[in-house]
Amino acid sequence: MPHDQDYIEIFEQYGPVCIDLGPGVMNDLSAEFLLSAEKPVVTFVIGGKSITKSGARADLTSMMLHYDFESRIVCDIPAEPDLDDVARIREAIAQSASTEVVAIGGGSVLDAAKAAWAAHQSGLDVSDLFGSGKISEKFPGKEFKRIIAIPTTAGTGSEVTPYANIVDRAAGVKRLIADKQVIPRMALIDPYYGRSMPESLTAATALDALTHNIESLLNISAPETKFARNDLAVYGASLIRDNLPLVFRDPNDVNARERLCAAATIGGMQIAERPTSLPHLASFSFYGRIPHGIAAAMLLPPFWRYYLGKKAVAERTMLLAEVFPGKTPEEIVDAVAAFIAEYAGVSSLSALPCFDAAMVDKIASDAGKNPMKLASAPRPVALENAAGIISGILKKEL
Ligand SMILES: [Fe+2]
């Protein structure tokens, strides 16, 4: 397993996205624009108050005062953005005839910007982009422009993934765009921006990253690749295990914050090629009720215990023994569950106020809308049995 700051070398070698992790990212951004052949017209997509608190907004304003390029700002993109939020960004891009889109904020902001930029360039409705590879399918051989991502939280890994999660309020579900055309072209990650996050957001985002690394590790149906590998997933999990407690002790510990950022990006690299499955699938039903990272992490142990019915998953689980000690796969799951419960501040799924029989029914019924994740689960679930199996697993937790 790689150690400590080995992520620096890993990021340097990563091909799909130019990753720069360290302070002063707005300087990197202005250098990028100054070096570009044509003067860019930029749409900046940013989050709400947290962007001001993090210092990112002040850095952006100062950068814009120093460098002369045309720009427009779309602000206050909320958590779990919906089709209207994406439409607002798309309109700004169209009105300004932007040549670049820069997203500054949490995963939600990045996802909304990815969806809007792809919809604008393709001329398609965002709802036509939901699913796997829809843009690439409709435009074979075409290379779309991709966003520059400046994540200010350390969780989703959206800065390196081909995914954008968008809420479809009419259908009452969170839907997924999965396409290489929405992978950001640059990820500029400044660990200093994380210092202003409240403890609860630090925990929710870090636990999301932990869940990405572990769910990807458990994905026995997807082969290892150069950057989506067992040892990297274990390394990502170890960075969370070692550094989340340090950040809880001292929110200004920027070295530990940097390692949480690295773990989130490594988690993104893992799920980009070996995706998540049932815990994330079930977490989508909690949108608007509890933070995504808390839902996904709390759902991980029950589904993981179900996966252990497959010998290959049990063997894969033992790779985590050096991070979460245990002599058996069950003991390792228990150790991870205890870590999640400690930092989520919730002892079990049943302690979540929104987790009740009605929620179990909703999760079981929503699951059928994502047959891809059911089929690719470490212990695959047939569509016709999905509702019964999923509610069977979760009813034990009530
Ligand atoms: Fe996630």
CSV table of N, CA, C and O in Angstrom, one decimal, residues 118-183:
chain,number,residue,atom,x,y,z
A,118,ALA,N,-22.2,20.2,-20.3
A,118,ALA,CA,-22.5,19.1,-21.3
A,118,ALA,C,-23.8,19.3,-22.0
A,118,ALA,O,-23.9,19.1,-23.2
A,119,ALA,N,-24.8,19.8,-21.3
A,119,ALA,CA,-26.1,20.0,-21.9
A,119,ALA,C,-26.0,21.1,-22.9
A,119,ALA,O,-26.6,21.1,-24.0
A,120,HIS,N,-25.3,22.2,-22.5
A,120,HIS,CA,-25.2,23.4,-23.4
A,120,HIS,C,-24.5,22.9,-24.7
A,120,HIS,O,-24.9,23.3,-25.8
A,121,GLN,N,-23.4,22.2,-24.6
A,121,GLN,CA,-22.6,21.9,-25.8
A,121,GLN,C,-23.3,20.9,-26.7
A,121,GLN,O,-23.1,20.9,-27.9
A,122,SER,N,-24.1,20.0,-26.0
A,122,SER,CA,-24.7,18.9,-26.8
A,122,SER,C,-26.1,19.4,-27.4
A,122,SER,O,-26.6,18.8,-28.3
A,123,GLY,N,-26.6,20.5,-26.7
A,123,GLY,CA,-27.9,21.0,-27.1
A,123,GLY,C,-29.1,20.1,-26.6
A,123,GLY,O,-30.2,20.3,-27.0
A,124,LEU,N,-28.7,19.1,-25.8
A,124,LEU,CA,-29.7,18.1,-25.3
A,124,LEU,C,-30.4,18.6,-24.0
A,124,LEU,O,-29.8,19.4,-23.3
A,125,ASP,N,-31.6,18.1,-23.7
A,125,ASP,CA,-32.2,18.4,-22.4
A,125,ASP,C,-31.3,17.6,-21.4
A,125,ASP,O,-30.9,16.5,-21.7
A,126,VAL,N,-31.2,18.2,-20.2
A,126,VAL,CA,-30.4,17.5,-19.1
A,126,VAL,C,-31.0,16.1,-18.9
A,126,VAL,O,-30.3,15.1,-18.7
A,127,SER,N,-32.3,16.0,-18.9
A,127,SER,CA,-32.9,14.7,-18.6
A,127,SER,C,-32.6,13.6,-19.7
A,127,SER,O,-32.6,12.4,-19.4
A,128,ASP,N,-32.1,14.1,-20.9
A,128,ASP,CA,-31.7,13.1,-21.9
A,128,ASP,C,-30.2,12.6,-21.6
A,128,ASP,O,-29.7,11.7,-22.3
A,129,LEU,N,-29.5,13.3,-20.6
A,129,LEU,CA,-28.2,12.9,-20.3
A,129,LEU,C,-28.1,11.8,-19.2
A,129,LEU,O,-27.1,11.2,-19.0
A,130,PHE,N,-29.2,11.6,-18.5
A,130,PHE,CA,-29.2,10.6,-17.4
A,130,PHE,C,-29.0,9.2,-18.0
A,130,PHE,O,-29.6,8.8,-19.0
A,131,GLY,N,-28.2,8.5,-17.2
A,131,GLY,CA,-27.8,7.1,-17.7
A,131,GLY,C,-26.4,7.0,-17.9
A,131,GLY,O,-25.6,7.9,-17.6
A,132,SER,N,-26.0,5.9,-18.6
A,132,SER,CA,-24.6,5.7,-18.8
A,132,SER,C,-24.2,6.0,-20.2
A,132,SER,O,-24.7,5.4,-21.2
A,133,GLY,N,-23.2,6.9,-20.4
A,133,GLY,CA,-22.6,7.2,-21.7
A,133,GLY,C,-23.6,7.8,-22.7
A,133,GLY,O,-23.4,7.6,-23.9
A,134,LYS,N,-24.6,8.5,-22.3
A,134,LYS,CA,-25.6,9.0,-23.3
A,134,LYS,C,-25.0,10.0,-24.2
A,134,LYS,O,-25.4,10.1,-25.4
A,135,ILE,N,-24.1,10.9,-23.7
A,135,ILE,CA,-23.6,11.9,-24.5
A,135,ILE,C,-22.6,11.3,-25.5
A,135,ILE,O,-22.7,11.6,-26.7
A,136,SER,N,-21.7,10.4,-25.0
A,136,SER,CA,-20.8,9.8,-25.9
A,136,SER,C,-21.5,9.0,-27.0
A,136,SER,O,-21.1,8.9,-28.2
A,137,GLU,N,-22.6,8.4,-26.6
A,137,GLU,CA,-23.4,7.6,-27.6
A,137,GLU,C,-23.9,8.4,-28.7
A,137,GLU,O,-23.9,8.0,-29.9
A,138,LYS,N,-24.4,9.6,-28.3
A,138,LYS,CA,-25.1,10.5,-29.3
A,138,LYS,C,-24.0,11.3,-30.2
A,138,LYS,O,-24.3,11.7,-31.3
A,139,PHE,N,-22.8,11.4,-29.6
A,139,PHE,CA,-21.8,12.2,-30.4
A,139,PHE,C,-20.5,11.4,-30.4
A,139,PHE,O,-19.5,11.7,-29.8
A,140,PRO,N,-20.5,10.3,-31.2
A,140,PRO,CA,-19.4,9.4,-31.2
A,140,PRO,C,-18.2,10.2,-31.8
A,140,PRO,O,-18.3,10.9,-32.8
A,141,GLY,N,-17.0,10.1,-31.1
A,141,GLY,CA,-15.8,10.7,-31.6
A,141,GLY,C,-15.6,12.1,-31.3
A,141,GLY,O,-14.5,12.7,-31.4
A,142,LYS,N,-16.7,12.8,-30.8
A,142,LYS,CA,-16.6,14.2,-30.5
A,142,LYS,C,-16.0,14.4,-29.0
A,142,LYS,O,-16.4,13.7,-28.1
A,143,GLU,N,-15.1,15.4,-28.9
A,143,GLU,CA,-14.6,15.7,-27.6
A,143,GLU,C,-15.2,16.9,-27.1
A,143,GLU,O,-15.1,18.0,-27.7
A,144,PHE,N,-16.0,16.9,-26.0
A,144,PHE,CA,-16.6,18.0,-25.4
A,144,PHE,C,-15.6,18.8,-24.5
A,144,PHE,O,-14.6,18.2,-24.0
A,145,LYS,N,-15.8,20.1,-24.3
A,145,LYS,CA,-15.0,20.8,-23.4
A,145,LYS,C,-15.4,20.4,-22.0
A,145,LYS,O,-16.6,20.1,-21.8
A,146,ARG,N,-14.4,20.4,-21.1
A,146,ARG,CA,-14.8,19.9,-19.7
A,146,ARG,C,-14.4,21.0,-18.7
A,146,ARG,O,-13.6,21.9,-19.0
A,147,ILE,N,-15.1,20.9,-17.6
A,147,ILE,CA,-15.0,22.0,-16.6
A,147,ILE,C,-13.6,21.9,-15.9
A,147,ILE,O,-12.9,20.9,-15.9
A,148,ILE,N,-13.3,23.1,-15.2
A,148,ILE,CA,-12.2,23.1,-14.3
A,148,ILE,C,-12.9,23.1,-12.9
A,148,ILE,O,-13.8,23.9,-12.6
A,149,ALA,N,-12.4,22.1,-12.1
A,149,ALA,CA,-13.1,21.9,-10.8
A,149,ALA,C,-12.2,22.4,-9.6
A,149,ALA,O,-11.0,22.1,-9.6
A,150,ILE,N,-12.8,23.2,-8.8
A,150,ILE,CA,-12.1,23.6,-7.6
A,150,ILE,C,-12.9,23.2,-6.4
A,150,ILE,O,-13.8,23.9,-5.9
A,151,PRO,N,-12.7,22.0,-5.9
A,151,PRO,CA,-13.5,21.5,-4.8
A,151,PRO,C,-13.2,22.2,-3.5
A,151,PRO,O,-12.0,22.4,-3.2
A,152,THR,N,-14.1,22.5,-2.7
A,152,THR,CA,-13.9,23.2,-1.4
A,152,THR,C,-14.2,22.2,-0.2
A,152,THR,O,-14.1,22.6,0.9
A,153,THR,N,-14.8,21.1,-0.5
A,153,THR,CA,-15.0,20.0,0.5
A,153,THR,C,-14.1,18.8,0.1
A,153,THR,O,-13.6,18.8,-1.1
A,154,ALA,N,-14.0,17.9,0.9
A,154,ALA,CA,-13.2,16.7,0.6
A,154,ALA,C,-14.0,15.4,0.8
A,154,ALA,O,-14.0,14.8,1.8
A,155,GLY,N,-14.8,15.1,-0.3
A,155,GLY,CA,-15.7,14.0,-0.2
A,155,GLY,C,-16.1,13.3,-1.4
A,155,GLY,O,-15.7,12.2,-1.7
A,156,THR,N,-16.8,14.0,-2.3
A,156,THR,CA,-17.4,13.3,-3.5
A,156,THR,C,-16.4,12.8,-4.5
A,156,THR,O,-16.7,11.8,-5.2
A,157,GLY,N,-15.3,13.5,-4.6
A,157,GLY,CA,-14.3,13.1,-5.6
A,157,GLY,C,-14.8,13.5,-7.0
A,157,GLY,O,-14.2,13.1,-8.0
A,158,SER,N,-15.8,14.4,-7.0
A,158,SER,CA,-16.4,14.8,-8.3
A,158,SER,C,-15.4,15.4,-9.2
A,158,SER,O,-15.6,15.4,-10.5
A,159,GLU,N,-14.3,16.0,-8.6
A,159,GLU,CA,-13.3,16.6,-9.4
A,159,GLU,C,-12.6,15.7,-10.4
A,159,GLU,O,-11.9,16.1,-11.3
A,160,VAL,N,-12.7,14.4,-10.2
A,160,VAL,CA,-12.1,13.4,-11.1
A,160,VAL,C,-13.1,12.3,-11.7
A,160,VAL,O,-12.6,11.4,-12.4
A,161,THR,N,-14.3,12.5,-11.3
A,161,THR,CA,-15.2,11.4,-11.8
A,161,THR,C,-16.0,11.7,-13.0
A,161,THR,O,-16.2,12.9,-13.4
A,162,PRO,N,-16.5,10.7,-13.7
A,162,PRO,CA,-17.4,10.9,-14.9
A,162,PRO,C,-18.9,11.0,-14.5
A,162,PRO,O,-19.8,10.7,-15.3
A,163,TYR,N,-19.1,11.4,-13.2
A,163,TYR,CA,-20.5,11.4,-12.7
A,163,TYR,C,-21.0,12.8,-12.4
A,163,TYR,O,-20.3,13.7,-11.9
A,164,ALA,N,-22.3,13.0,-12.5
A,164,ALA,CA,-23.0,14.2,-12.0
A,164,ALA,C,-24.4,13.7,-11.5
A,164,ALA,O,-25.2,13.1,-12.2
A,165,ASN,N,-24.6,13.9,-10.2
A,165,ASN,CA,-25.9,13.6,-9.6
A,165,ASN,C,-26.8,14.8,-9.6
A,165,ASN,O,-26.5,15.8,-9.0
A,166,ILE,N,-28.0,14.7,-10.2
A,166,ILE,CA,-28.9,15.8,-10.2
A,166,ILE,C,-30.3,15.3,-9.8
A,166,ILE,O,-30.7,14.2,-10.1
A,167,VAL,N,-31.0,16.1,-9.0
A,167,VAL,CA,-32.3,15.8,-8.5
A,167,VAL,C,-33.3,16.1,-9.5
A,167,VAL,O,-33.4,17.2,-10.1
A,168,ASP,N,-34.2,15.1,-9.8
A,168,ASP,CA,-35.3,15.3,-10.7
A,168,ASP,C,-36.5,15.3,-9.7
A,168,ASP,O,-37.0,14.3,-9.3
A,169,ARG,N,-37.0,16.6,-9.4
A,169,ARG,CA,-38.0,16.7,-8.4
A,169,ARG,C,-39.4,16.2,-8.9
A,169,ARG,O,-40.1,15.6,-8.1
A,170,ALA,N,-39.6,16.3,-10.2
A,170,ALA,CA,-40.9,15.8,-10.7
A,170,ALA,C,-41.0,14.3,-10.4
A,170,ALA,O,-42.0,13.7,-10.0
A,171,ALA,N,-39.9,13.6,-10.7
A,171,ALA,CA,-39.9,12.1,-10.5
A,171,ALA,C,-39.6,11.7,-9.0
A,171,ALA,O,-39.7,10.6,-8.6
A,172,GLY,N,-39.2,12.7,-8.2
A,172,GLY,CA,-38.9,12.5,-6.8
A,172,GLY,C,-37.6,11.6,-6.6
A,172,GLY,O,-37.5,11.0,-5.5
A,173,VAL,N,-36.7,11.7,-7.5
A,173,VAL,CA,-35.5,10.9,-7.3
A,173,VAL,C,-34.2,11.7,-7.7
A,173,VAL,O,-34.3,12.7,-8.5
A,174,LYS,N,-33.1,11.2,-7.2
A,174,LYS,CA,-31.8,11.7,-7.6
A,174,LYS,C,-31.3,10.9,-8.8
A,174,LYS,O,-31.4,9.7,-8.7
A,175,ARG,N,-30.9,11.5,-9.9
A,175,ARG,CA,-30.5,10.7,-11.0
A,175,ARG,C,-29.1,11.0,-11.4
A,175,ARG,O,-28.5,12.0,-11.0
A,176,LEU,N,-28.5,10.1,-12.2
A,176,LEU,CA,-27.1,10.1,-12.4
A,176,LEU,C,-26.7,10.2,-13.9
A,176,LEU,O,-27.3,9.5,-14.7
A,177,ILE,N,-25.8,11.1,-14.1
A,177,ILE,CA,-25.2,11.2,-15.5
A,177,ILE,C,-23.9,10.5,-15.3
A,177,ILE,O,-23.1,10.8,-14.4
A,178,ALA,N,-23.6,9.5,-16.1
A,178,ALA,CA,-22.3,8.8,-16.1
A,178,ALA,C,-21.7,8.9,-17.5
A,178,ALA,O,-22.2,8.2,-18.4
A,179,ASP,N,-20.7,9.7,-17.7
A,179,ASP,CA,-20.1,9.8,-19.1
A,179,ASP,C,-18.7,10.4,-19.0
A,179,ASP,O,-18.5,11.4,-18.3
A,180,LYS,N,-17.8,9.9,-19.8
A,180,LYS,CA,-16.4,10.5,-19.7
A,180,LYS,C,-16.4,11.9,-20.2
A,180,LYS,O,-15.5,12.6,-19.8
A,181,GLN,N,-17.4,12.3,-20.9
A,181,GLN,CA,-17.4,13.7,-21.4
A,181,GLN,C,-17.7,14.7,-20.2
A,181,GLN,O,-17.5,15.9,-20.5
A,182,VAL,N,-18.0,14.3,-19.0
A,182,VAL,CA,-18.2,15.2,-17.9
A,182,VAL,C,-17.1,15.1,-16.9
A,182,VAL,O,-17.1,15.8,-15.9
A,183,ILE,N,-16.0,14.4,-17.2
A,183,ILE,CA,-14.9,14.3,-16.3
A,183,ILE,C,-14.2,15.7,-16.4
A,183,ILE,O,-13.9,16.2,-17.5
